[in-house]
Amino acid sequence: MRVMAQMAMVMNLDKCIGCHTCSVTCKQAWTNRSGTEYVWFNNVETRPGQGYPRTYEDQETWKGGWELNSRGRLKLKGGGRLKKLFTIFSNPIMPSIQDYYEPWTYDYSTLTDAPAQEHTPVAKPKSLLSGDDMKIEWSANWDDNLGGSAATEKHDPMLKKIADKVKFEFEQTFMFYLPRICEHCLNPSCAASCPSGAIYKRSEDGIVLVDQDRCRGWRMCVSGCPYKKVYFNHRTGKAEKCTFCFPRIEVGMPTVCSETCVGRLRYIGLMLYDADKVLEAASAPDDHDLYEAQRSVFLDPNDPEVVREAERAGIPHDWVQAAQRSPIHALINKYKVALPLHPEYRTMPMVWYIPPLSPVIDVVRDTGEDAEDTGNLFAAIDALRIPIEYLAELFTAGDVAPVDRVLKKMAAMRSYMRDINMGREPDASIPAAVGMGEEEMYDMYRLLAIAKYDERYVIPPAHSEQAHSLEELATECSLDYDGGPGMGGSGPFGEGSGALTPIAVENFQMLQNRQTADTMASPHDKGGRVNLLNWDGKGAPSGLFPPKSAGPEPVGQASTPDTSHDGATGPGGTGGLTGGADYK
Amino acid sequence: MSQFLWVVFPYICLTTFVVGHFWRYRYDKFGWTTRSSQLYEDRLLRIGSPLFHFGILAVFLGHVMGLGVPKSWTEAVGISEGLYHFMAVSIGAFAGFATLVGMAILIYRRRTNGPVFSATTKMDKAMYLVLATVIVLGLVNTVIANIIGHYDYREGVSVWFRGIFFFDLHPELMAEAPLGFQLHGLTAMFLFALWPFTRLVHVFSAPVGYLTRPYIVYRSRDYQELGSHRPRRGWERINR
């Protein structure tokens, strides 16, 4: 047994309203630079739909992930080492920018410079790649909310597999959202595809990262990842991917996408797993066994022997404790309601999903029946084969039984809790019908529905004793775009060459202190200086605005009368947004 | 003049080549990449890039044979003058032609494809110019000098080139060489000087280690090297 710890995520899809807040905040934090316009470390897809990049799930075309060879051993679907080196000059299975979308901006100056005219001037879209006029035809969320799905739905690779049964029926019955980040797999095929060895898995927390100094831009990781979550920065010529916000995770804070999720649907915690069993599990002969195989790799953190082995492997005790409290462990192995995304890619993904029950509930409610009655819901789950089969294509390689079980548990929880909320006698037969106890069901309800912050995110801080003064560089300074305030600018060898501009993890550490502080404004000992980078908008910390004089002074006694009409200047004014410039 | 062109200038260029790479690696590891433009355009690249790269690899091996291996050695293993020339000219012309066609496709693509062209730096343009000159001159030498002129570069250019590395200087051999060989030599030296400051540095990161390393790389958070970059000189941590 070789115990390793893995930081993992579970998303409860029932709660996702498809607002894209996660995508936008992630983009603001990590990929708002030139070269990464089309890069969405986090994106939200409407399912059924093509996904981003288009039809990425069709591995017969893109050849991402692993497959079994004729001897039953794992091999890269895109070809082995020699084939990779022979195709290095032109990667035959790499998506082009057209499979993502051509990023654009607008010619805004035509709006501001336009002379007076009868018709409103229009800002034309300009390609961010060539600077030419362009026609916008696709983007990361073109088929949001099934928009245009009549024309594009036939391209959904998952739908193709169950196509003969579907057609229009599904369109009337269900739709849901699928937020996606990098899976931080236990058996990452992007890392295996990297000729330079620049992609690595951190042995402490299993986060998969690209070493920007070692990446040489061979692009094999882009095609190696079946989820297409490694992107090529077309300006710097380097691969970039979701970092699981490791500078935040290291100080015990959740990722940006989780922190800002309005539906509070994301859970983060540790999983302990046996690294020696990963390869065997990923080589399970039948695709349908992969879900169970991956579950069997995980270790029970409450098992004394596992705790002993973990300590022998150098995992700190507070990490083991965090693994015991981990919501991920509870959802995957205790309640067994979370399922992996596309286990058939054999990468052992570590961002799991609780499949949505809402499509089923919607159908029952539309029929006028009681949509929270177990009997009705169970019957509907059995009857609504098409949504269930679709979910199974996503989460269990097409095996409907586990999806069935999960949805029935969720349905049972709804019914059971309704009785309690209505003040009726709880019906113990409901949890029993899905093989759960009453206590257990209530605990699951608490984790899924109440979902307290501390229960959703159990993140032990990284164990570098110097974490408080870590100088960390994430991927790059997000202000460091052309002419931007970061002003890293371009070295003589093209975008981003030359020395680096570090951002300090201290910022994250301070943000963490701020968020957990008792005071509304900044901590008292920081008086007078405000770090706008981690000011979260709560209150107005001292030093942010010039000090007000002690209230409105009595008329006639003002030593320097405020002569301006708006009263925004001079002592006694409310101060303008002038920063600290007129601080006295 | 002959001393400058065939002794001083080569040493300046080769020194720049070595020191330049060292400096570039220290100063700009992040910029050390192929700067691939495959994301923008795929159709032409799929033909041009392998043609050029495999061609230039063959050309490189040819130069190792022609410049690096003394004539006496090949004769010692029984390769006659005629056979050697036949092989050099035929394989060289074939590889050189593939390289040239590939390069033409790539330059055409770079010029006509909007996104690719706007991603081209000044250094790229200078490098393309010099590289193309070197390749064209080399091909001209292979075809013309070997077929029409009968200049035996293995008695001339090769001896001079090897001499540079052993401080056994023979500028007079180059001064006597045909103009085509002289120009090819000079532009090639200039290309070496330019090399470390262009995207050509990616040649030195050819990923041969991929064949032997394990598929999945595990790395610890390095407390010495806390970021993904090594701290700059003078900014190392002191408490460890």
PDB file of N, CA and C in Angstrom, chain B residues 111-145:
ATOM      1  N   ARG B 111       3.282  34.129 -44.433  1.00  0.00           N
ATOM      2  CA  ARG B 111       2.991  35.433 -45.006  1.00  0.00           C
ATOM      3  C   ARG B 111       1.500  35.607 -45.277  1.00  0.00           C
ATOM      4  N   THR B 112       0.832  34.551 -45.712  1.00  0.00           N
ATOM      5  CA  THR B 112      -0.546  34.725 -46.177  1.00  0.00           C
ATOM      6  C   THR B 112      -1.588  34.500 -45.085  1.00  0.00           C
ATOM      7  N   ASN B 113      -1.268  33.723 -44.064  1.00  0.00           N
ATOM      8  CA  ASN B 113      -2.268  33.470 -43.040  1.00  0.00           C
ATOM      9  C   ASN B 113      -2.216  34.593 -41.996  1.00  0.00           C
ATOM     10  N   GLY B 114      -3.328  35.304 -41.863  1.00  0.00           N
ATOM     11  CA  GLY B 114      -3.362  36.490 -40.999  1.00  0.00           C
ATOM     12  C   GLY B 114      -2.855  36.243 -39.589  1.00  0.00           C
ATOM     13  N   PRO B 115      -3.473  35.307 -38.857  1.00  0.00           N
ATOM     14  CA  PRO B 115      -3.025  35.092 -37.481  1.00  0.00           C
ATOM     15  C   PRO B 115      -1.562  34.669 -37.392  1.00  0.00           C
ATOM     16  N   VAL B 116      -1.124  33.818 -38.310  1.00  0.00           N
ATOM     17  CA  VAL B 116       0.270  33.371 -38.251  1.00  0.00           C
ATOM     18  C   VAL B 116       1.197  34.556 -38.509  1.00  0.00           C
ATOM     19  N   PHE B 117       0.830  35.391 -39.479  1.00  0.00           N
ATOM     20  CA  PHE B 117       1.687  36.522 -39.815  1.00  0.00           C
ATOM     21  C   PHE B 117       1.765  37.495 -38.644  1.00  0.00           C
ATOM     22  N   SER B 118       0.630  37.722 -37.978  1.00  0.00           N
ATOM     23  CA  SER B 118       0.697  38.703 -36.896  1.00  0.00           C
ATOM     24  C   SER B 118       1.390  38.136 -35.664  1.00  0.00           C
ATOM     25  N   ALA B 119       1.608  36.822 -35.633  1.00  0.00           N
ATOM     26  CA  ALA B 119       2.353  36.242 -34.515  1.00  0.00           C
ATOM     27  C   ALA B 119       3.839  36.141 -34.838  1.00  0.00           C
ATOM     28  N   THR B 120       4.255  36.699 -35.970  1.00  0.00           N
ATOM     29  CA  THR B 120       5.649  36.606 -36.381  1.00  0.00           C
ATOM     30  C   THR B 120       6.435  37.790 -35.828  1.00  0.00           C
ATOM     31  N   THR B 121       7.513  37.506 -35.125  1.00  0.00           N
ATOM     32  CA  THR B 121       8.294  38.611 -34.552  1.00  0.00           C
ATOM     33  C   THR B 121       9.366  39.068 -35.538  1.00  0.00           C
ATOM     34  N   LYS B 122       9.978  40.192 -35.233  1.00  0.00           N
ATOM     35  CA  LYS B 122      11.059  40.721 -36.086  1.00  0.00           C
ATOM     36  C   LYS B 122      12.194  39.700 -36.159  1.00  0.00           C
ATOM     37  N   MET B 123      12.482  39.097 -35.004  1.00  0.00           N
ATOM     38  CA  MET B 123      13.560  38.111 -34.936  1.00  0.00           C
ATOM     39  C   MET B 123      13.247  36.934 -35.866  1.00  0.00           C
ATOM     40  N   ASP B 124      11.964  36.532 -35.899  1.00  0.00           N
ATOM     41  CA  ASP B 124      11.562  35.447 -36.795  1.00  0.00           C
ATOM     42  C   ASP B 124      11.883  35.802 -38.238  1.00  0.00           C
ATOM     43  N   LYS B 125      11.549  37.045 -38.600  1.00  0.00           N
ATOM     44  CA  LYS B 125      11.733  37.438 -39.997  1.00  0.00           C
ATOM     45  C   LYS B 125      13.220  37.428 -40.347  1.00  0.00           C
ATOM     46  N   ALA B 126      14.032  37.976 -39.473  1.00  0.00           N
ATOM     47  CA  ALA B 126      15.473  37.986 -39.731  1.00  0.00           C
ATOM     48  C   ALA B 126      15.999  36.560 -39.848  1.00  0.00           C
ATOM     49  N   MET B 127      15.515  35.712 -38.935  1.00  0.00           N
ATOM     50  CA  MET B 127      15.987  34.328 -38.920  1.00  0.00           C
ATOM     51  C   MET B 127      15.584  33.610 -40.208  1.00  0.00           C
ATOM     52  N   TYR B 128      14.323  33.820 -40.631  1.00  0.00           N
ATOM     53  CA  TYR B 128      13.851  33.181 -41.864  1.00  0.00           C
ATOM     54  C   TYR B 128      14.715  33.587 -43.051  1.00  0.00           C
ATOM     55  N   LEU B 129      15.064  34.879 -43.088  1.00  0.00           N
ATOM     56  CA  LEU B 129      15.857  35.380 -44.209  1.00  0.00           C
ATOM     57  C   LEU B 129      17.217  34.678 -44.249  1.00  0.00           C
ATOM     58  N   VAL B 130      17.891  34.658 -43.104  1.00  0.00           N
ATOM     59  CA  VAL B 130      19.233  34.074 -43.070  1.00  0.00           C
ATOM     60  C   VAL B 130      19.162  32.567 -43.332  1.00  0.00           C
ATOM     61  N   LEU B 131      18.193  31.910 -42.670  1.00  0.00           N
ATOM     62  CA  LEU B 131      18.081  30.459 -42.825  1.00  0.00           C
ATOM     63  C   LEU B 131      17.808  30.093 -44.281  1.00  0.00           C
ATOM     64  N   ALA B 132      16.917  30.860 -44.921  1.00  0.00           N
ATOM     65  CA  ALA B 132      16.598  30.564 -46.316  1.00  0.00           C
ATOM     66  C   ALA B 132      17.815  30.765 -47.191  1.00  0.00           C
ATOM     67  N   THR B 133      18.578  31.833 -46.923  1.00  0.00           N
ATOM     68  CA  THR B 133      19.782  32.081 -47.709  1.00  0.00           C
ATOM     69  C   THR B 133      20.757  30.910 -47.576  1.00  0.00           C
ATOM     70  N   VAL B 134      20.961  30.487 -46.334  1.00  0.00           N
ATOM     71  CA  VAL B 134      21.891  29.382 -46.104  1.00  0.00           C
ATOM     72  C   VAL B 134      21.449  28.140 -46.852  1.00  0.00           C
ATOM     73  N   ILE B 135      20.155  27.833 -46.767  1.00  0.00           N
ATOM     74  CA  ILE B 135      19.658  26.604 -47.397  1.00  0.00           C
ATOM     75  C   ILE B 135      19.772  26.682 -48.915  1.00  0.00           C
ATOM     76  N   VAL B 136      19.388  27.837 -49.470  1.00  0.00           N
ATOM     77  CA  VAL B 136      19.441  27.967 -50.930  1.00  0.00           C
ATOM     78  C   VAL B 136      20.892  27.861 -51.413  1.00  0.00           C
ATOM     79  N   LEU B 137      21.800  28.568 -50.725  1.00  0.00           N
ATOM     80  CA  LEU B 137      23.205  28.498 -51.129  1.00  0.00           C
ATOM     81  C   LEU B 137      23.737  27.080 -51.016  1.00  0.00           C
ATOM     82  N   GLY B 138      23.345  26.394 -49.960  1.00  0.00           N
ATOM     83  CA  GLY B 138      23.811  25.021 -49.780  1.00  0.00           C
ATOM     84  C   GLY B 138      23.332  24.121 -50.892  1.00  0.00           C
ATOM     85  N   LEU B 139      22.076  24.300 -51.273  1.00  0.00           N
ATOM     86  CA  LEU B 139      21.516  23.460 -52.333  1.00  0.00           C
ATOM     87  C   LEU B 139      22.175  23.774 -53.662  1.00  0.00           C
ATOM     88  N   VAL B 140      22.422  25.078 -53.875  1.00  0.00           N
ATOM     89  CA  VAL B 140      23.096  25.494 -55.107  1.00  0.00           C
ATOM     90  C   VAL B 140      24.474  24.836 -55.175  1.00  0.00           C
ATOM     91  N   ASN B 141      25.201  24.853 -54.057  1.00  0.00           N
ATOM     92  CA  ASN B 141      26.524  24.238 -54.028  1.00  0.00           C
ATOM     93  C   ASN B 141      26.451  22.751 -54.341  1.00  0.00           C
ATOM     94  N   THR B 142      25.495  22.080 -53.707  1.00  0.00           N
ATOM     95  CA  THR B 142      25.370  20.641 -53.916  1.00  0.00           C
ATOM     96  C   THR B 142      25.153  20.344 -55.386  1.00  0.00           C
ATOM     97  N   VAL B 143      24.237  21.073 -55.971  1.00  0.00           N
ATOM     98  CA  VAL B 143      23.872  20.760 -57.351  1.00  0.00           C
ATOM     99  C   VAL B 143      24.938  21.244 -58.320  1.00  0.00           C
ATOM    100  N   ILE B 144      25.240  22.536 -58.254  1.00  0.00           N
ATOM    101  CA  ILE B 144      26.140  23.110 -59.268  1.00  0.00           C
ATOM    102  C   ILE B 144      27.586  22.673 -59.064  1.00  0.00           C
ATOM    103  N   ALA B 145      28.098  22.905 -57.847  1.00  0.00           N
ATOM    104  CA  ALA B 145      29.523  22.666 -57.648  1.00  0.00           C
ATOM    105  C   ALA B 145      29.879  21.192 -57.809  1.00  0.00           C
TER     106      ALA B 145
END
